[in-house]
Amino acid sequence: MSEKTIPYKIYLNESEMPESWYNLRADMKEKPAPLLNPGTGQPLTAEELSAVFCEELVKQELDDTTKFIKIPEEIRNFYKMYRPSPLVRAYCLEDKLGTPAKIYYKFEGNNTSGSHKLNSAIAQAYYAKKQGLKGVTTETGAGQWGTALSMACSYLELDCKVYMVKVSYEQKPFRREVMRTYGASVVPSPSDTTEVGRKILAEHPGTNGSLGCAISEAVEAAAKDPGYRYVLGSVLNQVLLHQSVIGLETKTALDKYGIKPDIIIGCAGGGSNLGGLIAPFMGEKLRGEADYRIVAVEPASCPSFTRGTFAYDFCDTGMICPLAKMYTLGSSFMPSPNHAGGLRFHGMSSTLSQLYHDGYMEAVSVEQTEVFEAAEQFARIEGILPAPESSHAIKVAIDEALKCKETGEEKTIVFGLTGTGYFDLYAYEKYNDGEMSDEIPTDEQIAASVAKLPKV
Amino acid sequence: MSEKTIPYKIYLNESEMPESWYNLRADMKEKPAPLLNPGTGQPLTAEELSAVFCEELVKQELDDTTKFIKIPEEIRNFYKMYRPSPLVRAYCLEDKLGTPAKIYYKFEGNNTSGSHKLNSAIAQAYYAKKQGLKGVTTETGAGQWGTALSMACSYLELDCKVYMVKVSYEQKPFRREVMRTYGASVVPSPSDTTEVGRKILAEHPGTNGSLGCAISEAVEAAAKDPGYRYVLGSVLNQVLLHQSVIGLETKTALDKYGIKPDIIIGCAGGGSNLGGLIAPFMGEKLRGEADYRIVAVEPASCPSFTRGTFAYDFCDTGMICPLAKMYTLGSSFMPSPNHAGGLRFHGMSSTLSQLYHDGYMEAVSVEQTEVFEAAEQFARIEGILPAPESSHAIKVAIDEALKCKETGEEKTIVFGLTGTGYFDLYAYEKYNDGEMSDEIPTDEQIAASVAKLPKV
């Protein structure tokens, strides 16, 4: 198909939106390892998980054989408020870079949560509502997940309690107000409202908090009240399942124009966006139908793929959550206060960890000043102010496009632009003022927290 | 056409985007009155205007006979980065209100400027670049116009100096950082960097500033340097011309599905969004081809249409700008610090003023607490956090839909959702905390500033 027929933005019709989520695990020969009960060391049963998660979500969490799971009509209608999201051809960026590469990005930022997080938030809130629950608790790092969940809960009239990583809570007061506008209550974490929070505060006074801490607090808060369950915006199999809408739409849009990507790039914190974006492409790769380079990009300050260990670990700092087998820096690892709050998690999705371990994908880590440099460049050229998290993928997409400029290869690069940076202006201010630094953990720091991994 | 075939969001193809702007003035029998030279009282010539504006923009400003003006290819390509914008069917809002009315909104917020302002910013920057200028100066109220201009200037590599209304500068520090990220310099207005700024500061120490003040400063700054021209985000005929893309896209989208609106609603500050949205519909009305109710919504704190006088007045507080015939509260009118910064202008577009004077449109004023109530309701139901400015239109659209609920009429309501409220969280915080008040000018206040209107 001729180049010129490809629009700047490929929008699917609503009728072309996926009717089912795609469960990547069904196509994996080596399945991701099961969650373990930290007390018994045995795989968690559906019954055990039901104390924490809604029943339908427990099913989805444990199901590694059903390939397609139907998206309920109510969720599809909610999706239609902000989806399908555009697949954008970065013509302007290509021109400015002078690269023969063709660059596409799937833009998930055009909704008030500012990111892809809404795709799973509405699903999790929907199943909670369907089960007759009163509300849900959760953690949020950058605030995108908390905002998304607030929006979903407000729509379905569910209570929503958010534990927000302290450093983000302080750097992003306006995030708090968005959540409040959507009726949520927001607590900076670690807080003195939970036992685990008080314990962490006692051990690490003045801590900036981390996703791991906030998870512990949210889980404890949910466990205290039978009308509540805990929901999580990343890492879990169920989240990657819901996020497969990103990849499915991307693939449909590319197929519509006969485009075959060579490289697929996504930022990786817990893996929600990356797992969703790559799902159908990885499926083809697993089934031997196609080959793609798939690249995870993580912050050098929290490098679970590139410097972590593939082992069972707690998903939270307070060590009250199940054990997951994943690339991890150790649940006691405290990342430096990098501005990409959404990527400051010590571990990584079990599904993605298994695929990385089995050689199906690559990973690279980048430093935050070079990430903001790419972010500013992208904002000025493509007009979208990107989230720091998303900008990790931008940085590597630009690097790959520049490699093509050197070699003359006309590769097709697809990356996930997970969200906007409207609530990250504090970080941009630091960058604009030349006050941003790169803090990378030493080998000793990582070894110290890895040494505390649970023995399974 | 059956109801169900109308999607949640109507996206045009890029090939359906308008190729020309529509110049509403060409269809007006009673033309808007010309700008006058305040010194001579005579209509401003193209030559006089060229000292302030780019030559091509002067032509557009004065041209009230050419119906369609071709959009340069470079501008159309820039438009494709964020346009066409969706026309959204507010199914969820209709359901929650229980109204038989059909509600549509044209959503202009899905770009980093957060509003429709980019439509004219790129055009004005393009003509400045084409004329070989070094840069442009401007004012900004809420910050949307300043951000839009920064983006356009950054794309075209032009200098950009923004005078930002002081109250917005203080309430929206993150706006400043967006503009800086796009390379602009931002000065709180009134400032001591201009003569007129120093004069206003001496007369009104502690003033919150106003669009009128900031315009004076930006004009003075441009006049000092022959490499610069002044650009304005609203009020002017040229701006309404560029903004006609909003209405043209809206009309194409409605026509595609055979939908005929009954009521068209837009918020009105200087008139840029309203003038753009209604352009093709008003054109039909002027030509006697169709009839529509067209409603301007303004803040009760700055009610130029509903409580102003139709007369020649200065466009700026410093009284250094040309005189425009318009509905005005007097150029010395200082609105209370309403949070809808983009609507705090003492006057109104001459084109819209003439149409209102001739009975082609209605106007209504609303108070800010009821506006924020509507904004929160809309955010929770439709998922988009609206700008305070846009929420004026939401408030009246909801009111009209509720009237339909009473009467059982199935009216079709279209309103302009000009932008997002991501940089207005300070205002939302006030509302969330119950600390928002309504400050409405007294008759005496308005009479005092109207008494100072220039004698022409």
JSON list of C-alpha atoms in Angstrom, two decimals, chain A residues 261-382:
[
{"chain": "A", "resi": 261, "resn": "PRO", "atom": "CA", "xyz": [6.28, -3.85, 12.58]},
{"chain": "A", "resi": 262, "resn": "ASP", "atom": "CA", "xyz": [9.92, -4.84, 13.07]},
{"chain": "A", "resi": 263, "resn": "ILE", "atom": "CA", "xyz": [10.40, -3.51, 16.60]},
{"chain": "A", "resi": 264, "resn": "ILE", "atom": "CA", "xyz": [7.84, -3.04, 19.36]},
{"chain": "A", "resi": 265, "resn": "ILE", "atom": "CA", "xyz": [8.90, -0.91, 22.31]},
{"chain": "A", "resi": 266, "resn": "GLY", "atom": "CA", "xyz": [7.20, -0.26, 25.62]},
{"chain": "A", "resi": 267, "resn": "CYS", "atom": "CA", "xyz": [8.14, 1.17, 29.00]},
{"chain": "A", "resi": 268, "resn": "ALA", "atom": "CA", "xyz": [8.08, -1.33, 31.85]},
{"chain": "A", "resi": 269, "resn": "GLY", "atom": "CA", "xyz": [7.33, -0.73, 35.51]},
{"chain": "A", "resi": 270, "resn": "GLY", "atom": "CA", "xyz": [5.12, -3.59, 36.60]},
{"chain": "A", "resi": 271, "resn": "GLY", "atom": "CA", "xyz": [4.41, -4.51, 32.99]},
{"chain": "A", "resi": 272, "resn": "SER", "atom": "CA", "xyz": [0.79, -3.44, 32.44]},
{"chain": "A", "resi": 273, "resn": "ASN", "atom": "CA", "xyz": [1.29, -1.33, 29.35]},
{"chain": "A", "resi": 274, "resn": "LEU", "atom": "CA", "xyz": [4.07, -3.43, 27.87]},
{"chain": "A", "resi": 275, "resn": "GLY", "atom": "CA", "xyz": [2.17, -6.67, 28.42]},
{"chain": "A", "resi": 276, "resn": "GLY", "atom": "CA", "xyz": [-0.93, -5.20, 26.84]},
{"chain": "A", "resi": 277, "resn": "LEU", "atom": "CA", "xyz": [0.81, -3.63, 23.87]},
{"chain": "A", "resi": 278, "resn": "ILE", "atom": "CA", "xyz": [2.83, -6.67, 22.89]},
{"chain": "A", "resi": 279, "resn": "ALA", "atom": "CA", "xyz": [0.20, -9.33, 23.63]},
{"chain": "A", "resi": 280, "resn": "PRO", "atom": "CA", "xyz": [-1.01, -10.23, 20.11]},
{"chain": "A", "resi": 281, "resn": "PHE", "atom": "CA", "xyz": [2.45, -9.78, 18.60]},
{"chain": "A", "resi": 282, "resn": "MET", "atom": "CA", "xyz": [4.06, -11.96, 21.24]},
{"chain": "A", "resi": 283, "resn": "GLY", "atom": "CA", "xyz": [1.27, -14.47, 20.62]},
{"chain": "A", "resi": 284, "resn": "GLU", "atom": "CA", "xyz": [2.27, -14.71, 16.96]},
{"chain": "A", "resi": 285, "resn": "LYS", "atom": "CA", "xyz": [5.89, -15.04, 17.99]},
{"chain": "A", "resi": 286, "resn": "LEU", "atom": "CA", "xyz": [5.08, -17.83, 20.47]},
{"chain": "A", "resi": 287, "resn": "ARG", "atom": "CA", "xyz": [3.05, -19.64, 17.84]},
{"chain": "A", "resi": 288, "resn": "GLY", "atom": "CA", "xyz": [5.87, -19.23, 15.33]},
{"chain": "A", "resi": 289, "resn": "GLU", "atom": "CA", "xyz": [3.71, -17.20, 12.94]},
{"chain": "A", "resi": 290, "resn": "ALA", "atom": "CA", "xyz": [5.82, -14.07, 12.92]},
{"chain": "A", "resi": 291, "resn": "ASP", "atom": "CA", "xyz": [8.93, -12.58, 14.45]},
{"chain": "A", "resi": 292, "resn": "TYR", "atom": "CA", "xyz": [9.38, -9.21, 16.09]},
{"chain": "A", "resi": 293, "resn": "ARG", "atom": "CA", "xyz": [11.99, -7.55, 18.24]},
{"chain": "A", "resi": 294, "resn": "ILE", "atom": "CA", "xyz": [10.21, -6.73, 21.46]},
{"chain": "A", "resi": 295, "resn": "VAL", "atom": "CA", "xyz": [11.96, -4.29, 23.78]},
{"chain": "A", "resi": 296, "resn": "ALA", "atom": "CA", "xyz": [11.14, -3.42, 27.39]},
{"chain": "A", "resi": 297, "resn": "VAL", "atom": "CA", "xyz": [12.51, -0.08, 28.63]},
{"chain": "A", "resi": 298, "resn": "GLU", "atom": "CA", "xyz": [13.00, 0.46, 32.33]},
{"chain": "A", "resi": 299, "resn": "PRO", "atom": "CA", "xyz": [14.54, 3.26, 34.42]},
{"chain": "A", "resi": 300, "resn": "ALA", "atom": "CA", "xyz": [18.19, 2.80, 35.38]},
{"chain": "A", "resi": 301, "resn": "SER", "atom": "CA", "xyz": [17.12, 3.73, 38.92]},
{"chain": "A", "resi": 302, "resn": "CYS", "atom": "CA", "xyz": [14.84, 0.69, 39.21]},
{"chain": "A", "resi": 303, "resn": "PRO", "atom": "CA", "xyz": [16.21, -1.91, 36.77]},
{"chain": "A", "resi": 304, "resn": "SER", "atom": "CA", "xyz": [14.37, -5.12, 37.61]},
{"chain": "A", "resi": 305, "resn": "PHE", "atom": "CA", "xyz": [14.79, -6.79, 34.19]},
{"chain": "A", "resi": 306, "resn": "THR", "atom": "CA", "xyz": [18.36, -5.75, 33.52]},
{"chain": "A", "resi": 307, "resn": "ARG", "atom": "CA", "xyz": [19.85, -6.04, 37.00]},
{"chain": "A", "resi": 308, "resn": "GLY", "atom": "CA", "xyz": [17.32, -8.06, 38.97]},
{"chain": "A", "resi": 309, "resn": "THR", "atom": "CA", "xyz": [17.09, -11.75, 39.80]},
{"chain": "A", "resi": 310, "resn": "PHE", "atom": "CA", "xyz": [14.49, -14.21, 38.45]},
{"chain": "A", "resi": 311, "resn": "ALA", "atom": "CA", "xyz": [13.09, -15.61, 41.66]},
{"chain": "A", "resi": 312, "resn": "TYR", "atom": "CA", "xyz": [10.07, -15.78, 43.94]},
{"chain": "A", "resi": 313, "resn": "ASP", "atom": "CA", "xyz": [9.55, -12.58, 45.88]},
{"chain": "A", "resi": 314, "resn": "PHE", "atom": "CA", "xyz": [6.89, -10.61, 47.68]},
{"chain": "A", "resi": 315, "resn": "CYS", "atom": "CA", "xyz": [4.94, -8.16, 45.51]},
{"chain": "A", "resi": 316, "resn": "ASP", "atom": "CA", "xyz": [5.00, -5.64, 48.35]},
{"chain": "A", "resi": 317, "resn": "THR", "atom": "CA", "xyz": [7.46, -4.12, 50.78]},
{"chain": "A", "resi": 318, "resn": "GLY", "atom": "CA", "xyz": [5.46, -5.12, 53.84]},
{"chain": "A", "resi": 319, "resn": "MET", "atom": "CA", "xyz": [5.70, -8.80, 52.82]},
{"chain": "A", "resi": 320, "resn": "ILE", "atom": "CA", "xyz": [2.01, -9.50, 53.35]},
{"chain": "A", "resi": 321, "resn": "CYS", "atom": "CA", "xyz": [1.23, -10.19, 49.68]},
{"chain": "A", "resi": 322, "resn": "PRO", "atom": "CA", "xyz": [1.59, -13.49, 47.82]},
{"chain": "A", "resi": 323, "resn": "LEU", "atom": "CA", "xyz": [4.92, -14.50, 46.35]},
{"chain": "A", "resi": 324, "resn": "ALA", "atom": "CA", "xyz": [5.34, -14.10, 42.60]},
{"chain": "A", "resi": 325, "resn": "LYS", "atom": "CA", "xyz": [8.14, -15.50, 40.47]},
{"chain": "A", "resi": 326, "resn": "MET", "atom": "CA", "xyz": [9.56, -12.53, 38.66]},
{"chain": "A", "resi": 327, "resn": "TYR", "atom": "CA", "xyz": [12.61, -10.43, 37.91]},
{"chain": "A", "resi": 328, "resn": "THR", "atom": "CA", "xyz": [13.03, -8.56, 41.14]},
{"chain": "A", "resi": 329, "resn": "LEU", "atom": "CA", "xyz": [15.40, -6.22, 42.93]},
{"chain": "A", "resi": 330, "resn": "GLY", "atom": "CA", "xyz": [14.06, -7.52, 46.23]},
{"chain": "A", "resi": 331, "resn": "SER", "atom": "CA", "xyz": [10.90, -6.31, 47.91]},
{"chain": "A", "resi": 332, "resn": "SER", "atom": "CA", "xyz": [12.98, -4.24, 50.36]},
{"chain": "A", "resi": 333, "resn": "PHE", "atom": "CA", "xyz": [14.64, -2.32, 47.50]},
{"chain": "A", "resi": 334, "resn": "MET", "atom": "CA", "xyz": [13.97, 1.41, 47.80]},
{"chain": "A", "resi": 335, "resn": "PRO", "atom": "CA", "xyz": [14.45, 3.15, 44.45]},
{"chain": "A", "resi": 336, "resn": "SER", "atom": "CA", "xyz": [15.77, 6.71, 44.35]},
{"chain": "A", "resi": 337, "resn": "PRO", "atom": "CA", "xyz": [13.08, 9.37, 43.85]},
{"chain": "A", "resi": 338, "resn": "ASN", "atom": "CA", "xyz": [13.00, 9.10, 40.06]},
{"chain": "A", "resi": 339, "resn": "HIS", "atom": "CA", "xyz": [10.26, 11.21, 38.52]},
{"chain": "A", "resi": 340, "resn": "ALA", "atom": "CA", "xyz": [8.77, 8.30, 36.59]},
{"chain": "A", "resi": 341, "resn": "GLY", "atom": "CA", "xyz": [6.77, 7.24, 39.64]},
{"chain": "A", "resi": 342, "resn": "GLY", "atom": "CA", "xyz": [4.87, 4.63, 37.68]},
{"chain": "A", "resi": 343, "resn": "LEU", "atom": "CA", "xyz": [8.05, 2.67, 37.03]},
{"chain": "A", "resi": 344, "resn": "ARG", "atom": "CA", "xyz": [9.34, 2.57, 40.60]},
{"chain": "A", "resi": 345, "resn": "PHE", "atom": "CA", "xyz": [8.39, -1.03, 41.39]},
{"chain": "A", "resi": 346, "resn": "HIS", "atom": "CA", "xyz": [10.92, -3.58, 42.58]},
{"chain": "A", "resi": 347, "resn": "GLY", "atom": "CA", "xyz": [9.49, -6.46, 40.54]},
{"chain": "A", "resi": 348, "resn": "MET", "atom": "CA", "xyz": [7.95, -7.24, 37.17]},
{"chain": "A", "resi": 349, "resn": "SER", "atom": "CA", "xyz": [4.91, -9.11, 35.86]},
{"chain": "A", "resi": 350, "resn": "SER", "atom": "CA", "xyz": [5.41, -12.89, 36.12]},
{"chain": "A", "resi": 351, "resn": "THR", "atom": "CA", "xyz": [4.19, -13.32, 32.56]},
{"chain": "A", "resi": 352, "resn": "LEU", "atom": "CA", "xyz": [6.70, -10.85, 31.15]},
{"chain": "A", "resi": 353, "resn": "SER", "atom": "CA", "xyz": [9.43, -12.19, 33.43]},
{"chain": "A", "resi": 354, "resn": "GLN", "atom": "CA", "xyz": [8.92, -15.70, 32.08]},
{"chain": "A", "resi": 355, "resn": "LEU", "atom": "CA", "xyz": [8.97, -14.44, 28.46]},
{"chain": "A", "resi": 356, "resn": "TYR", "atom": "CA", "xyz": [12.13, -12.45, 29.11]},
{"chain": "A", "resi": 357, "resn": "HIS", "atom": "CA", "xyz": [13.71, -15.44, 30.83]},
{"chain": "A", "resi": 358, "resn": "ASP", "atom": "CA", "xyz": [12.84, -17.60, 27.83]},
{"chain": "A", "resi": 359, "resn": "GLY", "atom": "CA", "xyz": [14.43, -15.16, 25.40]},
{"chain": "A", "resi": 360, "resn": "TYR", "atom": "CA", "xyz": [11.30, -13.83, 23.72]},
{"chain": "A", "resi": 361, "resn": "MET", "atom": "CA", "xyz": [12.06, -10.20, 24.51]},
{"chain": "A", "resi": 362, "resn": "GLU", "atom": "CA", "xyz": [14.88, -7.77, 25.23]},
{"chain": "A", "resi": 363, "resn": "ALA", "atom": "CA", "xyz": [15.24, -5.20, 27.97]},
{"chain": "A", "resi": 364, "resn": "VAL", "atom": "CA", "xyz": [17.21, -1.99, 28.25]},
{"chain": "A", "resi": 365, "resn": "SER", "atom": "CA", "xyz": [17.53, 0.60, 31.01]},
{"chain": "A", "resi": 366, "resn": "VAL", "atom": "CA", "xyz": [17.81, 4.35, 30.49]},
{"chain": "A", "resi": 367, "resn": "GLU", "atom": "CA", "xyz": [18.65, 7.29, 32.75]},
{"chain": "A", "resi": 368, "resn": "GLN", "atom": "CA", "xyz": [16.11, 9.95, 33.57]},
{"chain": "A", "resi": 369, "resn": "THR", "atom": "CA", "xyz": [17.92, 13.01, 32.20]},
{"chain": "A", "resi": 370, "resn": "GLU", "atom": "CA", "xyz": [18.22, 11.41, 28.75]},
{"chain": "A", "resi": 371, "resn": "VAL", "atom": "CA", "xyz": [14.57, 10.38, 29.07]},
{"chain": "A", "resi": 372, "resn": "PHE", "atom": "CA", "xyz": [13.48, 13.99, 29.70]},
{"chain": "A", "resi": 373, "resn": "GLU", "atom": "CA", "xyz": [15.63, 15.16, 26.82]},
{"chain": "A", "resi": 374, "resn": "ALA", "atom": "CA", "xyz": [13.71, 12.77, 24.56]},
{"chain": "A", "resi": 375, "resn": "ALA", "atom": "CA", "xyz": [10.44, 13.86, 26.16]},
{"chain": "A", "resi": 376, "resn": "GLU", "atom": "CA", "xyz": [11.07, 17.52, 25.42]},
{"chain": "A", "resi": 377, "resn": "GLN", "atom": "CA", "xyz": [12.16, 16.74, 21.88]},
{"chain": "A", "resi": 378, "resn": "PHE", "atom": "CA", "xyz": [9.02, 14.67, 21.31]},
{"chain": "A", "resi": 379, "resn": "ALA", "atom": "CA", "xyz": [6.74, 17.33, 22.84]},
{"chain": "A", "resi": 380, "resn": "ARG", "atom": "CA", "xyz": [8.13, 20.01, 20.57]},
{"chain": "A", "resi": 381, "resn": "ILE", "atom": "CA", "xyz": [7.95, 17.91, 17.41]},
{"chain": "A", "resi": 382, "resn": "GLU", "atom": "CA", "xyz": [4.86, 15.74, 17.87]}
]
